[in-house]
Amino acid sequence: MKIDESAVWVFDLDDTIYPERDYQLSGYRYLANHLKELFQKDIFHEIMQADSSNQDVLDEICKALSLPIATKESLIWMYRLHVPDIKLTNDVTQILDEIRTNYSLAIITDGRAVSQRNKVKALGLGGIDILISEEWGEVKPGKRRFKELENRYLESKQFIYVGDNIKKDFITPNEMGWLTIGVKDKGFNIHSQDVNLVKSAYLPKMWIDSFSELRDFLC
Ligand SMILES: [Mg+2]
């Protein structure tokens, strides 16, 4: 199926355009490096150990550095505000470039303004229209940002949302008659894609195994 060039492609960010696990790992490396400078102790091993045994990583950092638990608050903000070391794959870069050239392109993502903008900047997507929940006072599946894009592109007849989270990504664009495309989890996603957990209205109209399959839709 080819998508007409008048369409507007809208993407989720985390676990759609890049793996959110990469962001987590970048945050851990940042914390380890920065705390090593401040406390002269390398705790990267303890961080990864806590992560792999599903312990609270920040609690374990406080323990490893003998810090009061109240310090956790500062660690959370260090993590949230760090400029991540994350990259797009060549395939994703090429496809987004093609979409940027031939169609309209935007991102609707949930999260904090600074964290999400740091991610987008690190991924080299700084120029793209991005609608972040914290800046709009509404998370998905809220309608406001989807409606906003319909209003910005009044002349467009087709809107597409590409996401990964079946609990909140697709229900609203489905209701609004958008084409919805789900990118299948490769096993590292933060949110489950167990389709038995939700009603069919929450599911994307189409699934793709990998982002590169979007190439089949482009003119
Ligand atoms: Mg996502």
Short mmCIF file of C-alpha atoms and ligand atoms in Angstrom, two decimals:
data_model
loop_
_atom_site.label_atom_id
_atom_site.label_comp_id
_atom_site.label_asym_id
_atom_site.label_seq_id
_atom_site.Cartn_x
_atom_site.Cartn_y
_atom_site.Cartn_z
CA MET A 1 0.00 0.00 0.00
CA LYS A 2 1.34 3.43 -1.01
CA ILE A 3 0.52 6.53 1.02
CA ASP A 4 -0.33 9.67 -0.93
CA GLU A 5 2.11 12.58 -0.51
CA SER A 6 -0.56 14.83 0.98
CA ALA A 7 -0.59 12.64 4.11
CA VAL A 8 0.73 13.70 7.51
CA TRP A 9 2.96 11.15 9.25
CA VAL A 10 2.91 11.41 13.04
CA PHE A 11 5.20 9.32 15.22
CA ASP A 12 5.50 8.35 18.85
CA LEU A 13 9.08 8.71 20.13
CA ASP A 14 10.15 6.13 22.75
CA ASP A 15 10.26 2.53 21.51
CA THR A 16 8.95 3.64 18.11
CA ILE A 17 11.73 5.76 16.60
CA TYR A 18 14.51 4.47 18.88
CA PRO A 19 14.69 1.88 21.71
CA GLU A 20 13.85 3.43 25.10
CA ARG A 21 16.22 0.91 26.67
CA ASP A 22 19.08 2.86 25.00
CA TYR A 23 17.94 5.96 26.90
CA GLN A 24 17.93 4.07 30.20
CA LEU A 25 21.43 2.74 29.59
CA SER A 26 22.62 6.20 28.61
CA GLY A 27 21.17 7.55 31.88
CA TYR A 28 22.97 4.86 33.88
CA ARG A 29 26.29 5.63 32.17
CA TYR A 30 25.78 9.34 32.77
CA LEU A 31 25.01 8.81 36.47
CA ALA A 32 27.99 6.48 36.92
CA ASN A 33 30.41 8.88 35.17
CA HIS A 34 29.18 12.00 36.88
CA LEU A 35 28.97 10.43 40.36
CA LYS A 36 32.46 9.01 39.90
CA GLU A 37 33.73 12.56 39.48
CA LEU A 38 31.79 13.79 42.51
CA PHE A 39 32.45 10.89 44.90
CA GLN A 40 35.62 9.27 43.49
CA LYS A 41 33.92 5.90 43.35
CA ASP A 42 32.92 3.91 40.26
CA ILE A 43 29.48 2.34 40.81
CA PHE A 44 28.60 1.37 37.22
CA HIS A 45 28.79 -2.30 38.15
CA GLU A 46 26.38 -1.83 41.09
CA ILE A 47 23.96 0.07 38.82
CA MET A 48 23.88 -2.69 36.21
CA GLN A 49 23.59 -5.35 38.90
CA ALA A 50 20.56 -3.54 40.41
CA ASP A 51 19.02 -3.17 36.95
CA SER A 52 19.42 -6.82 36.02
CA SER A 53 17.93 -8.00 39.32
CA ASN A 54 14.99 -5.54 39.05
CA GLN A 55 16.01 -3.61 42.14
CA ASP A 56 15.45 0.13 42.43
CA VAL A 57 18.61 1.45 40.76
CA LEU A 58 18.58 4.79 42.55
CA ASP A 59 18.13 3.18 45.99
CA GLU A 60 21.14 1.01 45.23
CA ILE A 61 23.21 4.03 44.16
CA CYS A 62 22.42 5.74 47.49
CA LYS A 63 23.49 2.58 49.34
CA ALA A 64 26.68 2.14 47.31
CA LEU A 65 27.73 5.74 47.98
CA SER A 66 26.41 5.78 51.59
CA LEU A 67 24.10 8.66 50.74
CA PRO A 68 20.82 9.42 52.56
CA ILE A 69 17.78 8.22 50.64
CA ALA A 70 16.67 11.86 50.20
CA THR A 71 19.48 12.21 47.64
CA LYS A 72 17.44 9.98 45.35
CA GLU A 73 15.42 13.02 44.33
CA SER A 74 18.55 14.70 42.94
CA LEU A 75 19.60 11.50 41.16
CA ILE A 76 16.19 11.26 39.48
CA TRP A 77 16.59 14.80 38.16
CA MET A 78 20.14 14.12 36.98
CA TYR A 79 18.74 11.19 35.00
CA ARG A 80 15.77 13.14 33.63
CA LEU A 81 17.81 16.14 32.60
CA HIS A 82 20.85 14.40 31.13
CA VAL A 83 21.52 14.87 27.41
CA PRO A 84 21.37 11.25 26.29
CA ASP A 85 23.86 9.42 24.16
CA ILE A 86 21.34 7.79 21.81
CA LYS A 87 21.30 7.35 18.04
CA LEU A 88 18.93 6.51 15.23
CA THR A 89 19.77 3.50 13.09
CA ASN A 90 20.72 4.35 9.50
CA ASP A 91 17.46 2.84 8.33
CA VAL A 92 15.32 5.03 10.60
CA THR A 93 17.32 8.13 9.62
CA GLN A 94 16.81 7.42 5.91
CA ILE A 95 13.08 6.75 6.24
CA LEU A 96 12.45 9.86 8.35
CA ASP A 97 14.47 11.93 5.86
CA GLU A 98 12.35 10.60 3.02
CA ILE A 99 9.14 11.33 4.92
CA ARG A 100 10.41 14.81 5.81
CA THR A 101 11.11 15.55 2.14
CA ASN A 102 7.92 14.20 0.63
CA TYR A 103 5.26 14.44 3.35
CA SER A 104 4.45 16.39 6.52
CA LEU A 105 5.98 14.98 9.70
CA ALA A 106 5.36 15.45 13.44
CA ILE A 107 5.90 13.69 16.78
CA ILE A 108 3.35 13.21 19.59
CA THR A 109 5.08 11.92 22.70
CA ASP A 110 4.32 11.68 26.42
CA GLY A 111 6.93 12.84 28.89
CA ARG A 112 8.73 15.87 30.29
CA ALA A 113 9.46 18.81 28.01
CA VAL A 114 13.20 18.95 28.73
CA SER A 115 13.78 15.17 28.72
CA GLN A 116 11.88 14.60 25.46
CA ARG A 117 13.51 17.60 23.75
CA ASN A 118 16.95 16.39 24.87
CA LYS A 119 16.19 13.01 23.28
CA VAL A 120 15.01 14.55 20.01
CA LYS A 121 18.07 16.81 19.87
CA ALA A 122 20.42 13.87 20.54
CA LEU A 123 18.70 11.89 17.77
CA GLY A 124 19.31 14.73 15.31
CA LEU A 125 15.58 15.43 14.91
CA GLY A 126 15.67 18.96 16.35
CA GLY A 127 13.74 20.58 13.50
CA ILE A 128 10.69 18.32 13.69
CA ASP A 129 7.35 19.51 15.06
CA ILE A 130 7.03 17.85 18.48
CA LEU A 131 3.97 17.88 20.74
CA ILE A 132 4.95 16.80 24.27
CA SER A 133 2.37 15.93 26.95
CA GLU A 134 3.95 18.14 29.64
CA GLU A 135 3.69 21.15 27.33
CA TRP A 136 0.06 20.36 26.44
CA GLY A 137 -1.20 19.33 29.89
CA GLU A 138 -2.60 16.07 28.54
CA VAL A 139 -1.21 12.56 28.01
CA LYS A 140 -2.31 10.02 25.39
CA PRO A 141 -4.95 8.90 24.71
CA GLY A 142 -6.11 12.52 25.16
CA LYS A 143 -7.35 14.05 21.89
CA ARG A 144 -5.94 17.59 22.07
CA ARG A 145 -2.66 17.07 20.24
CA PHE A 146 -4.17 14.84 17.56
CA LYS A 147 -6.88 17.48 16.94
CA GLU A 148 -4.21 20.19 16.89
CA LEU A 149 -2.38 18.47 14.04
CA GLU A 150 -5.61 18.01 12.09
CA ASN A 151 -6.14 21.76 12.45
CA ARG A 152 -2.57 22.57 11.42
CA TYR A 153 -2.90 20.47 8.29
CA LEU A 154 -6.50 21.21 7.30
CA GLU A 155 -5.82 20.46 3.63
CA SER A 156 -4.59 16.91 4.40
CA LYS A 157 -7.02 14.05 4.01
CA GLN A 158 -4.91 11.33 5.55
CA PHE A 159 -3.22 11.17 8.93
CA ILE A 160 -1.07 8.31 10.14
CA TYR A 161 0.08 7.53 13.67
CA VAL A 162 2.98 5.15 14.19
CA GLY A 163 3.50 3.94 17.77
CA ASP A 164 4.19 0.97 20.02
CA ASN A 165 2.03 1.24 23.16
CA ILE A 166 -1.31 -0.57 22.78
CA LYS A 167 -2.64 0.91 26.03
CA LYS A 168 -2.62 4.51 24.79
CA ASP A 169 -1.13 5.09 21.32
CA PHE A 170 -3.84 3.93 18.94
CA ILE A 171 -7.31 4.28 20.50
CA THR A 172 -7.64 8.02 19.79
CA PRO A 173 -6.25 8.12 16.24
CA ASN A 174 -8.38 5.02 15.52
CA GLU A 175 -11.50 6.89 16.66
CA MET A 176 -10.53 9.88 14.53
CA GLY A 177 -10.18 7.76 11.39
CA TRP A 178 -6.37 7.91 11.18
CA LEU A 179 -4.37 5.00 9.83
CA THR A 180 -2.55 3.47 12.81
CA ILE A 181 0.62 1.40 12.54
CA GLY A 182 2.22 -0.50 15.41
CA VAL A 183 5.94 -1.26 15.47
CA LYS A 184 6.42 -4.73 16.94
CA ASP A 185 8.47 -5.10 20.10
CA LYS A 186 11.80 -6.85 19.56
CA GLY A 187 11.84 -7.94 23.18
CA PHE A 188 13.36 -4.85 24.80
CA ASN A 189 10.34 -2.54 24.97
CA ILE A 190 9.38 -0.84 28.21
CA HIS A 191 5.61 -1.38 27.65
CA SER A 192 4.02 -4.77 26.96
CA GLN A 193 2.35 -5.52 23.62
CA ASP A 194 0.20 -8.38 24.91
CA VAL A 195 -2.81 -7.88 22.62
CA ASN A 196 -5.01 -9.96 24.95
CA LEU A 197 -4.86 -7.17 27.54
CA VAL A 198 -6.86 -4.63 25.52
CA LYS A 199 -10.01 -4.32 23.38
CA SER A 200 -9.59 -4.30 19.62
CA ALA A 201 -10.27 -0.54 19.42
CA TYR A 202 -6.91 -0.07 21.16
CA LEU A 203 -4.95 -2.02 18.56
CA PRO A 204 -3.25 -0.54 15.50
CA LYS A 205 -4.87 -1.22 12.13
CA MET A 206 -1.57 -2.66 10.95
CA TRP A 207 1.54 -4.12 12.55
CA ILE A 208 5.04 -3.94 11.14
CA ASP A 209 7.95 -6.04 12.38
CA SER A 210 10.46 -3.27 11.96
CA PHE A 211 10.58 0.42 11.17
CA SER A 212 12.18 -0.29 7.77
CA GLU A 213 8.89 -1.78 6.57
CA LEU A 214 7.52 1.78 6.44
CA ARG A 215 9.53 2.14 3.23
CA ASP A 216 6.83 0.04 1.48
CA PHE A 217 4.28 2.81 2.16
CA LEU A 218 6.33 5.69 0.77
CA CYS A 219 5.83 7.08 -2.74
MG MG B 1 6.34 4.57 22.85
#
